[in-house]
CSV table of C-alpha atoms in Angstrom, one decimal:
chain,number,residue,atom,x,y,z
A,879,UNK,CA,-81.9,27.8,42.7
A,880,UNK,CA,-79.4,26.3,45.2
A,881,UNK,CA,-78.1,23.9,42.7
A,882,UNK,CA,-77.7,26.6,40.0
A,883,UNK,CA,-76.0,29.0,42.5
A,884,UNK,CA,-73.3,26.4,43.5
A,885,UNK,CA,-73.1,24.4,40.3
A,886,UNK,CA,-69.5,25.4,39.5
A,887,UNK,CA,-68.5,25.2,43.2
A,888,UNK,CA,-69.8,21.4,43.3
A,889,UNK,CA,-68.1,20.8,39.8
A,890,UNK,CA,-64.6,21.9,41.1
A,891,UNK,CA,-65.0,20.0,44.4
A,892,UNK,CA,-65.6,16.8,42.6
A,893,UNK,CA,-62.7,17.5,40.0
A,894,UNK,CA,-60.4,18.1,43.0
A,895,UNK,CA,-61.5,15.1,44.8
A,896,UNK,CA,-60.9,13.0,41.8
A,897,UNK,CA,-57.4,14.4,41.5
A,898,UNK,CA,-56.6,13.7,45.0
A,899,UNK,CA,-58.0,10.1,44.8
A,900,UNK,CA,-55.8,9.4,41.8
A,901,UNK,CA,-52.7,10.6,43.5
A,902,UNK,CA,-53.5,8.9,46.7
A,903,UNK,CA,-54.1,5.4,44.9
A,904,UNK,CA,-51.3,6.1,42.6
A,905,UNK,CA,-49.0,6.7,45.4
A,906,UNK,CA,-50.4,3.5,47.3
A,907,UNK,CA,-50.2,1.2,44.4
A,908,UNK,CA,-47.2,2.4,42.4
A,909,UNK,CA,-44.7,3.6,44.9
A,910,UNK,CA,-45.9,2.3,48.2
A,911,UNK,CA,-43.9,3.0,51.2
A,912,UNK,CA,-40.6,3.6,49.3
A,913,UNK,CA,-38.7,1.4,51.8
A,914,UNK,CA,-39.6,3.6,54.7
A,915,UNK,CA,-40.9,1.9,58.1
A,916,UNK,CA,-42.9,3.3,60.8
A,917,UNK,CA,-41.0,3.8,64.1
A,918,UNK,CA,-43.2,4.4,67.2
A,919,UNK,CA,-41.9,7.5,69.2
A,920,UNK,CA,-43.4,9.5,72.1
A,921,UNK,CA,-45.4,12.3,71.0
A,922,UNK,CA,-45.2,15.5,72.8
A,923,UNK,CA,-48.4,17.7,72.3
A,924,UNK,CA,-47.1,21.2,71.7
A,925,UNK,CA,-44.2,20.5,69.0
A,926,UNK,CA,-46.5,17.9,67.4
A,927,UNK,CA,-49.5,20.4,67.2
A,928,UNK,CA,-47.4,23.4,66.2
A,929,UNK,CA,-45.6,21.4,63.4
A,930,UNK,CA,-48.8,20.1,61.9
A,931,UNK,CA,-50.6,23.5,62.4
A,932,UNK,CA,-47.8,25.4,60.6
A,933,UNK,CA,-47.9,23.2,57.6
A,934,UNK,CA,-51.8,23.2,57.3
A,935,UNK,CA,-52.0,26.9,57.9
A,936,UNK,CA,-49.4,27.6,55.3
A,937,UNK,CA,-51.0,25.6,52.6
A,938,UNK,CA,-54.3,27.2,53.5
A,939,UNK,CA,-52.7,30.8,53.5
A,940,UNK,CA,-51.3,30.0,50.0
A,941,UNK,CA,-54.7,28.8,48.6
A,942,UNK,CA,-56.2,31.9,50.1
A,943,UNK,CA,-53.6,34.1,48.5
A,944,UNK,CA,-53.7,32.4,45.1
A,945,UNK,CA,-57.6,32.6,45.2
A,946,UNK,CA,-57.6,36.1,43.9
A,947,UNK,CA,-55.3,35.4,41.2
A,948,UNK,CA,-55.7,33.7,37.8
A,949,UNK,CA,-53.4,30.9,38.9
A,950,UNK,CA,-55.8,29.6,41.6
A,951,UNK,CA,-57.0,26.6,39.6
A,952,UNK,CA,-53.5,25.5,38.8
A,953,UNK,CA,-52.2,25.9,42.3
A,954,UNK,CA,-55.4,24.1,43.6
A,955,UNK,CA,-54.7,21.1,41.4
A,956,UNK,CA,-51.1,20.7,42.2
A,957,UNK,CA,-51.7,21.2,46.0
A,958,UNK,CA,-54.4,18.7,45.9
A,959,UNK,CA,-52.3,16.1,44.0
A,960,UNK,CA,-49.4,16.5,46.4
A,961,UNK,CA,-51.7,16.2,49.4
A,962,UNK,CA,-53.2,13.0,47.7
A,963,UNK,CA,-49.7,11.7,47.1
A,964,UNK,CA,-48.4,12.6,50.6
A,965,UNK,CA,-51.6,11.0,52.3
A,966,UNK,CA,-51.0,7.9,50.2
A,967,UNK,CA,-47.4,7.7,51.4
A,968,UNK,CA,-48.3,8.0,55.0
A,969,UNK,CA,-51.0,5.4,54.9
A,970,UNK,CA,-48.7,3.0,53.1
A,971,UNK,CA,-45.9,3.5,55.6
A,972,UNK,CA,-48.3,3.0,58.5
A,973,UNK,CA,-49.9,-0.1,57.0
A,974,UNK,CA,-46.8,-1.9,55.7
A,975,UNK,CA,-46.0,-3.4,59.2
A,976,UNK,CA,-49.0,-3.8,61.4
A,977,UNK,CA,-47.5,-6.0,64.2
A,978,UNK,CA,-49.3,-4.6,67.3
A,979,UNK,CA,-52.8,-3.3,68.0
A,980,UNK,CA,-51.1,0.2,68.8
A,981,UNK,CA,-50.1,0.5,65.2
A,982,UNK,CA,-53.6,-0.4,64.0
A,983,UNK,CA,-55.0,2.4,66.1
A,984,UNK,CA,-52.4,4.8,64.9
A,985,UNK,CA,-53.3,3.8,61.2
A,986,UNK,CA,-57.0,4.2,62.0
A,987,UNK,CA,-56.5,7.6,63.8
A,988,UNK,CA,-54.2,8.7,60.9
A,989,UNK,CA,-56.9,7.7,58.4
A,990,UNK,CA,-59.7,9.5,60.2
A,991,UNK,CA,-57.6,12.7,60.4
A,992,UNK,CA,-56.7,12.6,56.8
A,993,UNK,CA,-60.3,12.0,55.8
A,994,UNK,CA,-61.6,15.0,57.7
A,995,UNK,CA,-58.8,17.4,56.9
A,996,UNK,CA,-58.7,16.5,53.3
A,997,UNK,CA,-62.6,17.1,53.1
A,998,UNK,CA,-61.9,20.7,54.6
A,999,UNK,CA,-59.0,21.2,52.2
A,1000,UNK,CA,-61.1,20.1,49.1
A,1001,UNK,CA,-63.9,22.3,50.2
A,1002,UNK,CA,-61.6,25.4,50.8
A,1003,UNK,CA,-59.7,24.7,47.6
A,1004,UNK,CA,-62.8,24.5,45.5
A,1005,UNK,CA,-64.2,27.7,47.2
A,1006,UNK,CA,-60.9,29.7,46.2
A,1007,UNK,CA,-60.8,28.3,42.7
A,1008,UNK,CA,-64.5,29.2,42.1
A,1009,UNK,CA,-63.7,32.7,43.6
A,1010,UNK,CA,-60.8,33.2,41.1
A,1011,UNK,CA,-63.0,32.2,38.2
A,1012,UNK,CA,-65.7,34.6,39.4
A,1013,UNK,CA,-63.0,37.4,39.8
A,1014,UNK,CA,-61.8,36.9,36.1
A,1015,UNK,CA,-65.1,36.2,34.4
A,1016,UNK,CA,-67.3,38.7,32.5
A,1017,UNK,CA,-70.1,39.4,35.0
A,1018,UNK,CA,-72.8,39.6,32.1
A,1019,UNK,CA,-71.7,36.1,31.0
A,1020,UNK,CA,-71.6,34.6,34.6
A,1021,UNK,CA,-73.5,31.5,35.6
A,1022,UNK,CA,-76.2,31.6,38.3
A,1023,UNK,CA,-73.4,32.4,41.0
A,1024,UNK,CA,-73.1,36.1,40.3
A,1025,UNK,CA,-75.0,36.8,43.5
A,1026,UNK,CA,-73.1,34.5,45.7
A,1027,UNK,CA,-71.2,37.4,47.3
A,1028,UNK,CA,-73.4,40.3,46.0
A,1029,UNK,CA,-70.8,40.5,43.2
A,1030,UNK,CA,-67.0,39.8,43.1
A,1031,UNK,CA,-64.0,41.8,44.2
A,1032,UNK,CA,-64.1,44.4,41.3
A,1033,UNK,CA,-67.1,43.3,39.1
A,1034,UNK,CA,-69.9,44.2,41.5
A,1035,UNK,CA,-73.3,45.5,41.0
A,1036,UNK,CA,-73.1,47.0,44.5
A,1037,UNK,CA,-69.7,48.8,44.2
A,1038,UNK,CA,-69.6,49.9,40.5
A,1039,UNK,CA,-66.1,48.5,39.7
A,1040,UNK,CA,-64.6,49.6,42.9
A,1041,UNK,CA,-63.4,47.1,45.7
A,1042,UNK,CA,-66.2,45.3,47.0
A,1043,UNK,CA,-65.7,45.2,50.8
A,1044,UNK,CA,-68.5,42.8,51.4
A,1045,UNK,CA,-66.8,40.3,49.0
A,1046,UNK,CA,-63.4,40.9,50.6
A,1047,UNK,CA,-64.7,40.5,54.2
A,1048,UNK,CA,-66.6,37.3,53.3
A,1049,UNK,CA,-63.5,35.9,51.6
A,1050,UNK,CA,-61.3,36.6,54.5
A,1051,UNK,CA,-64.0,35.2,56.9
A,1052,UNK,CA,-64.0,31.9,55.0
A,1053,UNK,CA,-60.3,31.7,55.3
A,1054,UNK,CA,-60.5,32.2,59.0
A,1055,UNK,CA,-63.1,29.6,59.4
A,1056,UNK,CA,-61.1,27.1,57.5
A,1057,UNK,CA,-58.0,27.9,59.6
A,1058,UNK,CA,-60.1,27.5,62.7
A,1059,UNK,CA,-61.8,24.3,61.8
A,1060,UNK,CA,-58.3,22.8,60.7
A,1061,UNK,CA,-56.7,23.9,64.0
A,1062,UNK,CA,-59.6,22.1,65.9
A,1063,UNK,CA,-59.0,18.9,63.9
A,1064,UNK,CA,-55.2,19.1,64.6
A,1065,UNK,CA,-55.9,19.7,68.2
A,1066,UNK,CA,-58.1,16.6,68.6
A,1067,UNK,CA,-55.6,14.6,66.4
A,1068,UNK,CA,-52.7,15.7,68.5
A,1069,UNK,CA,-54.3,14.9,71.8
A,1070,UNK,CA,-55.4,11.5,70.5
A,1071,UNK,CA,-52.0,10.8,69.0
A,1072,UNK,CA,-50.4,11.7,72.4
A,1073,UNK,CA,-52.6,9.2,74.2
A,1074,UNK,CA,-51.7,6.2,71.8
């Protein structure tokens, strides 16, 4: 029952992961560092944390807002491809000139942050894409996921075509959890980056 219930979610997660990897390796092998070089600079925690948090929170907010529209899959694919290309660019720049042990540790730290933040990003993007498909699918022809939230936003056996507050609250709660986990990862990354 678990596999049937989340079949579409797992499918979209792996499709998005494949798009991310294609964009990442495409950037690494075709474009590389584009002539940019890494210059070590002192990292101040608050500006570093706030800039990184603003970028991550903005993209999560856009995915959250698109998740209740028909355009969620397209936006999710574009956002994941852009994240893959940007991650590949960051890794290419950091690995282009590894002269000191400090740069190696910076590369390792950035790689670990990109791995976990991308995992969260893919999981949340797949959730919003699945949600959009659930919202715009005929409930009588839906997969085994129709009871994931007790119905979708409008097509709900519990609310008879009205707005399903249980769905809406669950959807908002997942967004807040994603933002909280992302901010925790950014906090750890910023602290460790400041110490290097």
